XYZ file of C-alpha atoms in Angstrom:
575
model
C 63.706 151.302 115.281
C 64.357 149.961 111.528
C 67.799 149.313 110.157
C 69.310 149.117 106.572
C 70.823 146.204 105.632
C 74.447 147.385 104.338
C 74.887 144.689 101.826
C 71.009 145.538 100.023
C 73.219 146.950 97.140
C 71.216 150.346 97.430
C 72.818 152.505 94.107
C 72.615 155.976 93.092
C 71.416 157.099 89.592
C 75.318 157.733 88.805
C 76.603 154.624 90.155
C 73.500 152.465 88.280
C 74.519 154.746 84.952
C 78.184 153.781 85.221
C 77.246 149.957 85.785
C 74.793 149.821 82.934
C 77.946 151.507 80.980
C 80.346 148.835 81.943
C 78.536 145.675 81.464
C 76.785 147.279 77.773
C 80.552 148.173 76.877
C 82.167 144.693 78.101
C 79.830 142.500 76.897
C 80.194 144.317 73.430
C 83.840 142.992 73.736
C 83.229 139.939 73.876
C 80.398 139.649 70.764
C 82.897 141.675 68.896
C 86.062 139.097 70.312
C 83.956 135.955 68.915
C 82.683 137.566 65.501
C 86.156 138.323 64.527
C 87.567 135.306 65.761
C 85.260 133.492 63.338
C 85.628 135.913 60.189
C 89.489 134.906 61.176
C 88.757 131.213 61.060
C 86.709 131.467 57.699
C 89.795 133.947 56.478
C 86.974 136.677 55.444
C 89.360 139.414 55.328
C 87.484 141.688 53.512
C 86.268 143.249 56.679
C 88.647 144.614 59.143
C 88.629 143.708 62.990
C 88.050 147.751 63.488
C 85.552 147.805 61.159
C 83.170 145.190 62.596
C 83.760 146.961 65.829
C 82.753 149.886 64.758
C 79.378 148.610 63.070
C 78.076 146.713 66.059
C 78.552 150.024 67.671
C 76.488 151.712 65.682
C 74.208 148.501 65.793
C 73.880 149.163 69.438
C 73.119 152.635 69.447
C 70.065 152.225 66.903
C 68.515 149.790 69.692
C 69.911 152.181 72.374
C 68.133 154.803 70.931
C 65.015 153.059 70.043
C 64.413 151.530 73.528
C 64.849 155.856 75.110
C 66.458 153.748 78.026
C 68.741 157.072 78.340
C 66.952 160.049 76.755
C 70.289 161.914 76.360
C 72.487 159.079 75.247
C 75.008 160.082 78.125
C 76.042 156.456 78.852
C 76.909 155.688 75.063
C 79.280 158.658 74.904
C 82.531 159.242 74.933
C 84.173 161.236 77.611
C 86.761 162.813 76.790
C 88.305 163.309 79.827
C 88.081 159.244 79.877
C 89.546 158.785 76.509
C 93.085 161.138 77.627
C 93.106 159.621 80.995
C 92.749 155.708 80.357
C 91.890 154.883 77.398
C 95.050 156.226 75.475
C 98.160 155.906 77.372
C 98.075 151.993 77.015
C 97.966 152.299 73.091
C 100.553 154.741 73.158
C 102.844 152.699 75.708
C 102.456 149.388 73.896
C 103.408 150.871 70.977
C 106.942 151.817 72.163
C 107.473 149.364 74.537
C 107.535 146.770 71.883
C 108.648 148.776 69.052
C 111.347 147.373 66.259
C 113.891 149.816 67.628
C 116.402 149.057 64.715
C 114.245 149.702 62.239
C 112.775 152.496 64.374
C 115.892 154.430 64.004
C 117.420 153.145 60.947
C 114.349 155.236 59.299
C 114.238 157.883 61.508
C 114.508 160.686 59.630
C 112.045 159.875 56.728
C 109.481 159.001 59.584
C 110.090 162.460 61.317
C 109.434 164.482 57.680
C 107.295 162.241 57.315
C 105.404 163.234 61.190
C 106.303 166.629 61.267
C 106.815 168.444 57.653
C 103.807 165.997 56.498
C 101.687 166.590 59.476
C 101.844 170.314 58.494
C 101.156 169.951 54.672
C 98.528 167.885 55.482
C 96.789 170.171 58.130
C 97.046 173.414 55.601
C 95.963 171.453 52.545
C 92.960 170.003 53.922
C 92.283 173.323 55.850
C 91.922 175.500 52.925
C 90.752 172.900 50.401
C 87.625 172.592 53.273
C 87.472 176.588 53.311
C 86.291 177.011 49.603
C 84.063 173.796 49.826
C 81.813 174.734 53.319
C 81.515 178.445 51.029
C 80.080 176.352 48.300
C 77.704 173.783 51.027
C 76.743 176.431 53.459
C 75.508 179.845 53.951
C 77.353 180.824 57.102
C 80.975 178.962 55.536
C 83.287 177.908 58.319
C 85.835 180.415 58.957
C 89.478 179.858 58.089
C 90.633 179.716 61.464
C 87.863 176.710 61.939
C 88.703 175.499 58.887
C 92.259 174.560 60.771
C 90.901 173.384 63.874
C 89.637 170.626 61.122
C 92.310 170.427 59.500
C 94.644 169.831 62.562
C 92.578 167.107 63.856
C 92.194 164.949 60.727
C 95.419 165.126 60.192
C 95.908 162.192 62.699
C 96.476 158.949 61.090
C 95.193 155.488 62.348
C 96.854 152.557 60.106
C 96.140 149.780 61.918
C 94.002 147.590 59.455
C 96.574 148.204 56.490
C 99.307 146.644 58.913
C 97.579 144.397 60.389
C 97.116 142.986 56.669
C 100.286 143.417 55.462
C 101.831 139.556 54.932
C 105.456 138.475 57.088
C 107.524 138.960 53.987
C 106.480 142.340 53.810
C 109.818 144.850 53.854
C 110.342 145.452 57.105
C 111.566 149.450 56.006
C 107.850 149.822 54.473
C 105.977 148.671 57.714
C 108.154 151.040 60.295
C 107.430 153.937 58.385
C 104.255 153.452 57.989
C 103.791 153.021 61.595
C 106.308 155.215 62.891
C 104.399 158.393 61.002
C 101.074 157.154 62.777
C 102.422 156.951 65.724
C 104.369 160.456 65.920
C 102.032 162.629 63.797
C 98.839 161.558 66.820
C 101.116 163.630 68.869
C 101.646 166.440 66.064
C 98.042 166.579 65.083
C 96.867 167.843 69.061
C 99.272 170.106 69.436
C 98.507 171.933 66.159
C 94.691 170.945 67.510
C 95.428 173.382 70.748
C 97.256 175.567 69.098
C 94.411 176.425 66.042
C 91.829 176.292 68.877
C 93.856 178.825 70.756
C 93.889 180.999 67.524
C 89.939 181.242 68.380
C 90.664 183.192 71.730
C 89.671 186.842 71.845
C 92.793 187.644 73.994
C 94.482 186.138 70.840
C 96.358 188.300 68.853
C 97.341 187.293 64.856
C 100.240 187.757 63.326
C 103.902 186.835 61.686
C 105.815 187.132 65.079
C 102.692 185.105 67.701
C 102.534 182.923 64.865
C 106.419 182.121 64.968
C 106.406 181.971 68.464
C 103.877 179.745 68.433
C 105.869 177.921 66.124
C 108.813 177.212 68.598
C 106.460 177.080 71.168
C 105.361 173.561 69.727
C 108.994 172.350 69.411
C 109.681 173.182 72.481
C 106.628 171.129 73.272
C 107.753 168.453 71.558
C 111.327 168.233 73.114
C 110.245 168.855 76.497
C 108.112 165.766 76.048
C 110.737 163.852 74.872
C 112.985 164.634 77.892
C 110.478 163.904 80.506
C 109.745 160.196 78.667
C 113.341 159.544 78.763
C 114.078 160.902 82.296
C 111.567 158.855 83.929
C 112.397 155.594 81.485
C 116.062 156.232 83.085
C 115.103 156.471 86.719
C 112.926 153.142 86.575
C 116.052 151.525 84.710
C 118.507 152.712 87.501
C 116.139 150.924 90.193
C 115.418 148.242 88.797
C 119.233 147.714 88.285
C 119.820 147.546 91.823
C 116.916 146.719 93.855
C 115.829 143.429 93.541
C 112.162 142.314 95.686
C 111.496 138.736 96.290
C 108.291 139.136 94.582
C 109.996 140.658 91.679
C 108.031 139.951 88.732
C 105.033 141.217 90.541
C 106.747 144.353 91.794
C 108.509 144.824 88.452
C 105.277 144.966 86.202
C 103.929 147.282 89.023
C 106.454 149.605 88.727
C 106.655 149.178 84.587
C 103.318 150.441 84.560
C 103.155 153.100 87.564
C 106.101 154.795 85.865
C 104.892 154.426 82.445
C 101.292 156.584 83.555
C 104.149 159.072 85.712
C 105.488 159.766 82.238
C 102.400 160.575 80.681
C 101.113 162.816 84.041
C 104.166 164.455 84.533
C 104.114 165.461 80.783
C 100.603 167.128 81.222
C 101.314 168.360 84.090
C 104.181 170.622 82.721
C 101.802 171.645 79.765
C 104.105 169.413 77.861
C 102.617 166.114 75.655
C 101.496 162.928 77.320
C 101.647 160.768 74.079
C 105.083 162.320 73.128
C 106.219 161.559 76.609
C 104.645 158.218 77.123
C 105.556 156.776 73.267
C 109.460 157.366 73.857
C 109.093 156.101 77.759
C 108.137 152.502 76.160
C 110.995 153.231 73.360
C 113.895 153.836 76.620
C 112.248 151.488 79.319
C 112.007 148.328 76.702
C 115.977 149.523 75.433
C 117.417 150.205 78.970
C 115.654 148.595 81.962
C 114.119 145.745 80.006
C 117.600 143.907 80.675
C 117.025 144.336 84.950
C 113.626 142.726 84.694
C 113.333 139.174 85.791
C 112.379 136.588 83.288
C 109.067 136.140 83.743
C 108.415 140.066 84.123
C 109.921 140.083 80.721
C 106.983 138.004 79.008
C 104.502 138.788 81.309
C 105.092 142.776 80.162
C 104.210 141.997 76.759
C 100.959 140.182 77.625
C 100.331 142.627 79.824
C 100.365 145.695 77.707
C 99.294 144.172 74.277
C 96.406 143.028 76.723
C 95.888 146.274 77.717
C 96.146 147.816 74.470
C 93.631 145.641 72.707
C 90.721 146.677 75.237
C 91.097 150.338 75.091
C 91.287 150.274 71.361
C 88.454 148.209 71.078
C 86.630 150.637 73.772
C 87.497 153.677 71.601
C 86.099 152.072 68.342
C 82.789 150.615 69.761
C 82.242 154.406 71.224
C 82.597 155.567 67.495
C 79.931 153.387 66.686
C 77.878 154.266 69.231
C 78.873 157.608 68.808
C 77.101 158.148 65.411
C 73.488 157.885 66.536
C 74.300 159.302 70.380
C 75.326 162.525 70.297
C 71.970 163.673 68.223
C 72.026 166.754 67.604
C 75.769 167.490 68.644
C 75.934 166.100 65.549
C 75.553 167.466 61.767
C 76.035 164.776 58.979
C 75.960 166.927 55.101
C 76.442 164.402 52.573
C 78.600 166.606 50.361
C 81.045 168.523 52.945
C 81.527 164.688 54.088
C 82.429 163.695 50.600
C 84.783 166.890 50.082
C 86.206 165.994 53.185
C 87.367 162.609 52.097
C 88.515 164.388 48.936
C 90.128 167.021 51.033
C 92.206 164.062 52.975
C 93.253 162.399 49.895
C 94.856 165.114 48.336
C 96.148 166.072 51.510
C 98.265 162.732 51.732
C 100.074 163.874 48.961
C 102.849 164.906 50.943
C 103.915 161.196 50.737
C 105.387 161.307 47.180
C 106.510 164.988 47.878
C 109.013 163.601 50.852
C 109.817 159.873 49.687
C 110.262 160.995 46.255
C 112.906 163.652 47.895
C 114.266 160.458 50.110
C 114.663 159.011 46.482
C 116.611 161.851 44.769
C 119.359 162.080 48.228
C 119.803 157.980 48.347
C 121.012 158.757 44.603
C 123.020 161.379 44.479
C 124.826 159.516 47.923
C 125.016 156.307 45.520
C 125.989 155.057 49.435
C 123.729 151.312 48.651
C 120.641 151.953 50.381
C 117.757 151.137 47.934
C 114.842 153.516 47.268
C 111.596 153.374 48.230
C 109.617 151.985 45.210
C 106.425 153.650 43.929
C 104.359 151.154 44.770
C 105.290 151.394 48.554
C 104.753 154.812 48.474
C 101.396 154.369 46.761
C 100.176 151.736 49.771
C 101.920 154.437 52.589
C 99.913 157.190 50.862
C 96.962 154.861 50.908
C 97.393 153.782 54.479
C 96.081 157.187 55.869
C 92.964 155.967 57.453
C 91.614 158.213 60.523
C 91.004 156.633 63.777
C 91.018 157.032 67.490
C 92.866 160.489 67.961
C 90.669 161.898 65.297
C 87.905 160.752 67.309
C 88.654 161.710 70.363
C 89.456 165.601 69.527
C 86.606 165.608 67.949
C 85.030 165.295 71.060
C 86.869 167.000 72.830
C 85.765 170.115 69.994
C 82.478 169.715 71.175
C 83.161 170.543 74.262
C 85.135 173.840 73.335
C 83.431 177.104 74.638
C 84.164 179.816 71.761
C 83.084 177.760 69.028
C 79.935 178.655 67.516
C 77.429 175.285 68.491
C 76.706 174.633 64.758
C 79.796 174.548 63.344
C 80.753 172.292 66.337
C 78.383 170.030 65.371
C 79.257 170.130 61.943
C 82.905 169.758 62.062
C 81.941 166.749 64.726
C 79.555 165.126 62.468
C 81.909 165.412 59.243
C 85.089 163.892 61.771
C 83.289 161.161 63.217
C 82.127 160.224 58.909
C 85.250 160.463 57.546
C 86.553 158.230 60.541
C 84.176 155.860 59.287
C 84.356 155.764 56.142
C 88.125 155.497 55.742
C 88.253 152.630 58.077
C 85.193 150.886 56.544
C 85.854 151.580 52.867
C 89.576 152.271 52.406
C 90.036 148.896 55.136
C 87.471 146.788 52.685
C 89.873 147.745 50.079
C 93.372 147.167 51.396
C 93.445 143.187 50.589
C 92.792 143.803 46.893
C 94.965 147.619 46.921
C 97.846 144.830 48.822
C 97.544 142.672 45.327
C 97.092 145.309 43.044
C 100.090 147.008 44.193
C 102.347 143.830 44.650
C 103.034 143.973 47.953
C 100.604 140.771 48.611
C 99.917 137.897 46.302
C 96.304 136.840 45.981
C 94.968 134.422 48.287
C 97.731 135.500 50.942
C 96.015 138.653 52.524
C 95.815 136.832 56.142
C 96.425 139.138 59.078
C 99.735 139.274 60.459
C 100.056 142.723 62.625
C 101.010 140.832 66.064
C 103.556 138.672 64.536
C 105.296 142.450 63.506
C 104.299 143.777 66.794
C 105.842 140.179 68.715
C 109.330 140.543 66.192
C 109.524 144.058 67.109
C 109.260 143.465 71.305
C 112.237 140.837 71.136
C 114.046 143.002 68.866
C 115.500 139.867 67.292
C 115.156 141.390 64.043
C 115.094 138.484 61.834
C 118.311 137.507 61.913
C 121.818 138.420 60.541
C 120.990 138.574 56.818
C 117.684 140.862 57.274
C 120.096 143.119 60.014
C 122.326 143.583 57.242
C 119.130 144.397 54.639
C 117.723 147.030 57.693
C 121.209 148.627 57.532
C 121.845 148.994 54.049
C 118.867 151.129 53.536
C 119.749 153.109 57.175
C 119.994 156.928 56.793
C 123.167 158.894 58.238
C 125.059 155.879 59.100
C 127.857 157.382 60.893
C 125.220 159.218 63.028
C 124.230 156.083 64.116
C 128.093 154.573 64.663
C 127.953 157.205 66.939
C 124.954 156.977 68.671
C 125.898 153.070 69.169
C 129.566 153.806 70.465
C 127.720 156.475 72.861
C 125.072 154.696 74.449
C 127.135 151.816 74.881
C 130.002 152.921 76.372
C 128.639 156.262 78.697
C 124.665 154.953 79.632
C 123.895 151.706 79.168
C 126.691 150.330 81.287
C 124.960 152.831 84.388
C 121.467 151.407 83.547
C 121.280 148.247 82.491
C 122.580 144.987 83.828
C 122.203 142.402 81.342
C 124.900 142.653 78.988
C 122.979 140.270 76.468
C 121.247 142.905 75.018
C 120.596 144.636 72.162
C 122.000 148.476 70.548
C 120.112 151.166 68.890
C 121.738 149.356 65.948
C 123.177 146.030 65.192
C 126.869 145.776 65.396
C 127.003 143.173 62.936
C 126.228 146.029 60.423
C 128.903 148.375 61.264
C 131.588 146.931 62.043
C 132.992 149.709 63.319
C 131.113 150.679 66.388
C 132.303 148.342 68.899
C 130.719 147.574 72.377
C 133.631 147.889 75.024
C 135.614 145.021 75.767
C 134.192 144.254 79.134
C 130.061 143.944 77.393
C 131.485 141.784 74.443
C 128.885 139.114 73.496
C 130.182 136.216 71.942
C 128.979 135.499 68.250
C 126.512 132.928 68.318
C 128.466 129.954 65.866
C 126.338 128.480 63.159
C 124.317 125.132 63.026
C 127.112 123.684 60.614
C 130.222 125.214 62.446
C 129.153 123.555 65.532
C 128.414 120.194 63.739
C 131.668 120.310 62.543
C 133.311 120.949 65.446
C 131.545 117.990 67.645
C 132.338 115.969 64.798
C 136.460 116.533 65.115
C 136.196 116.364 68.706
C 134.532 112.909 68.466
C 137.279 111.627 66.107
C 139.872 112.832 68.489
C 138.103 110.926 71.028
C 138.026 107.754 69.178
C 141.792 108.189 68.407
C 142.679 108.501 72.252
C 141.055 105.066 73.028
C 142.425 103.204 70.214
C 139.126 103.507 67.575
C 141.248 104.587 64.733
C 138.834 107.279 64.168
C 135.568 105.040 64.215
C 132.811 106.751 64.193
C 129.983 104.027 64.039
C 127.369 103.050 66.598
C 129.469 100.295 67.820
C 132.577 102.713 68.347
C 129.940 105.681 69.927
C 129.844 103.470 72.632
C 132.959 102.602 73.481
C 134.028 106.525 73.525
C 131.084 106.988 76.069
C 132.360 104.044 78.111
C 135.571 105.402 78.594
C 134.632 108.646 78.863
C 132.558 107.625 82.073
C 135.256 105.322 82.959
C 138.019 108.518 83.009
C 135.401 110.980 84.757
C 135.182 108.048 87.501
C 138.933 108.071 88.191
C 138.984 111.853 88.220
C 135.974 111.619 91.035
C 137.548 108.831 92.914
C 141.341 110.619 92.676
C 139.569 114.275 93.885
């Protein structure tokens, strides 16, 4: 009788396949960790963190496919299913857990035109401009219904190296929209993704009144999203209110993160939107139950998630290297529908100066002191659409569509996973000297500083009173947001959060106004000099009480402390 050994490691082709995977992808981490760590410390800024990423991707994959380790390139691909289910909610989560809320909100209507009506523009623009060019390029043009499948999912913006370059000084207004439209139009871009693909359907009928429907179909999407996020935020605030666990900050980032992923099921689940759902779960958890954590849960979140964060996007853009030699012939590259493309993109963008120059005309005619949006901002916001990981991702996910006809699959994958490149390699390479050019970074000062944004906006301290009172000026519908403060602080927050140290939607200090009840008053903090000033006339009383005459010296220091301890004696030996 023979007998296996148990512990002989004996692996199946699958489980060999996934190991091979994981050590290939974190080992790629860390090369790509220690080459940008030392472009950092030789400030070479020329070439973005994403971008060198990306090219020792595709550095890979020529070896990969040189060796024929893996004849199909499976283990270099991206699964899609992998991407939705853990490589994105962490990005999304991170981003509104540790969002600047105030200035969030303060600009939330230009960064919901900006999302929404811009999203739109952008998806028609590009989809018809791409129509006439694949009838010039190709024999069998894509169809105009394929033309918006395109359309819809490179209409997903991925900013990340034009913010991460962006210098501290940088106006804080300028920054959260340029984020806040990347980070809402992802979610925009797939559901005008399913709904184009859906247009494909035989059962599908066209038409003004499906079309409409469709139309409110999406909002309702959207809302419904938005609801679930909040809900669930709301029930992990209310328990971690009042249940407290001896091994609480343990427990607490447990829960943070359980409940975060519950957002983002539950969302999917109801046919609803996981990154709508997920995005404004970090937005309520970080304004509401942040308050109930302990204090080291508190910092340890923010590690935690920015932690998390960095891996998956680094994940996603070493598969996009790898993903431009793997998928062989899932994959068409034409050199001129590529280059129409990025033409098509660009001229899509232009709903930028369309809606900011519209911002401009109402700030105005109001004449209420907010300050418009200079050109030159609008020129680097305009600029700052580079495609990234969402992009990606449906792209894959397009490959994998069953009506589509295989070639245009591949070539609407191919073209994608270019212009993804391209933008992030050549529009990236060009941000430091577009930064100078358009004055929003002096020469010699185009250092990264995207974490020391992403750190201000987690602690919400948002640069003090002076900058609160900047953030306000330019805030749209003030009295919306008097209201919203007077609202949240006196009907929810009091139900939800414990801490009363902690900040509103918007900063009282800049409307005076909407008041926090009596009972969740903070004290104003005094300044440096009006508490100088006050140990200073409490000293001189001192010396006056034991006979100093108001001497202030070293000699007559002393003496106060002397009989100071002397008096605190008699009080101890009296009690």
């Amino acid at each position: 009788m023979t007998y296996s050994d148990p512990f002989a490691g004996h692996q199946s082709e699958g489980e060999h396949a996934l190991f091979i995977r994981a050590l290939l992808m974190l080992s790629l981490i860390l090369v790509s960790m220690n080459i940008n760590g030392f472009l950092h410390k030789i400030k070479f800024h020329y070439v973005s963190e994403t971008a060198v990423t990306i090219l020792l991707g595709l550095i890979v994959a020529m070896g990969w496919t040189t060796i024929s380790y893996d004849t199909t390139n499976s283990d270099i691909q991206l699964n899609s299913d992998f991407f939705y289910m853990v490589l994105l909610p962490p990005i999304i989560f991170e981003g509104g857990y540790t969002l600047q809320r105030v200035s969030f909100f303060s600009n939330i209507l230009t960064i919901l035109s900006l999302a929404f009506a811009g999203a739109l523009y952008s998806t028609f623009i590009c989809s018809a401009l791409m129509f006439f060019f694949s009838k010039l390029v190709y024999d069998n043009p894509w169809s105009f219904v394929e033309s918006l499948v395109f359309g819809s999912l490179i209409s997903s913006t991925d900013p990340v190296t034009v913010l991460s370059l962006l210098p501290p000084s940088v106006d804080r207004r300028l920054y959260m929209i340029i984020f806040g439209e990347s980070a809402l139009n992802d979610a925009v871009a797939i559901i005008l993704y399913r709904f184009f693909t859906g247009l494909a359907d035989p059962k599908m009928k066209l038409g003004i009144g499906p079309f409409i429907t469709s139309v409110f179909a999406s909002a309702g999407v959207f809302f419904g999203s938005f609801l679930v996020g909040i809900a669930v935020a709301l029930i992990f605030a209310k328990i971690t209110k009042h249940v407290k666990m001896e091994e609480g900050s343990v427990y607490e980032m447990t829960m943070l993160i359980i409940f975060a992923y519950i957002s983002y099921l539950l969302a999917d689940v109801m046919e609803l939107t996981g990154i709508i759902s997920i995005f404004f779960c970090g937005i309520a958890m970080a304004h509401y139950a942040a308050g109930n954590l302990s204090e080291d849960a508190r910092k340890a979140s923010k590690v935690t998630l920015r932690l998390l964060a960095f891996m998956c996007e680094t994940f996603i853009f070493l598969y996009l290297g790898l993903g431009l030699l793997s998928f062989g012939e899932k994959a068409t590259y034409d050199p001129l529908i590529i280059i129409f493309a990025l033409i098509a993109i660009l001229v899509s963008r232009t709903h930028v100066f369309i809606i900011l120059g519209i911002k401009n005309l109402l700030i105005r005619h109001q004449n209420d002191g907010a300050t418009p949006i200079p050109f030159n901002q609008q020129t680097l916001i305009w600029f700052s659409g580079l495609r990234g990981a969402v992009a990606f991702a449906l792209g894959v996910t397009f490959l994998e569509h069953p009506v589509f006809d295989a070639n245009v699959k591949a070539s609407i994958f191919g073209t994608t996973v270019m212009v993804v490149v391209l933008t992030v390699l050549v529009i990236g390479g060009l941000t430091p000297y577009m930064l100078v050019w358009l004055g929003v970074s002096e020469a010699g000062h185009g250092e990264e500083h995207g974490d020391e944004h992403a750190e201000e906006g987690g602690d919400e301290e948002e640069g003090g009173e002076e900058e609160e009172q900047e953030l306000v000026k330019d805030a749209e519908n003030k009295s919306i947001f008097v209201w919203l403060q007077n609202f949240d602080s006196t009907y929810i927050r009091p139900h939800f959060t414990n801490d009363k140290e902690v900040d509103t939607f918007v900063p009282k200090a800049l409307f005076p106004k909407a008041t926090l009840p009596a009972d969740l008053e903070t004290p104003k903090r005094k300044s440096m000099g009006s508490r100088a000033s006050e140990s200073y006339r409490s000293l001189r009383k001192k010396s006056m009480e034991v006979g100093l005459d108001g001497d202030l010296g070293e000699s007559g220091l002393n003496k106060i402390v002397q009989k100071s301890a002397e008096v605190n004696k008699d009080k101890f030996d009296i009690e």
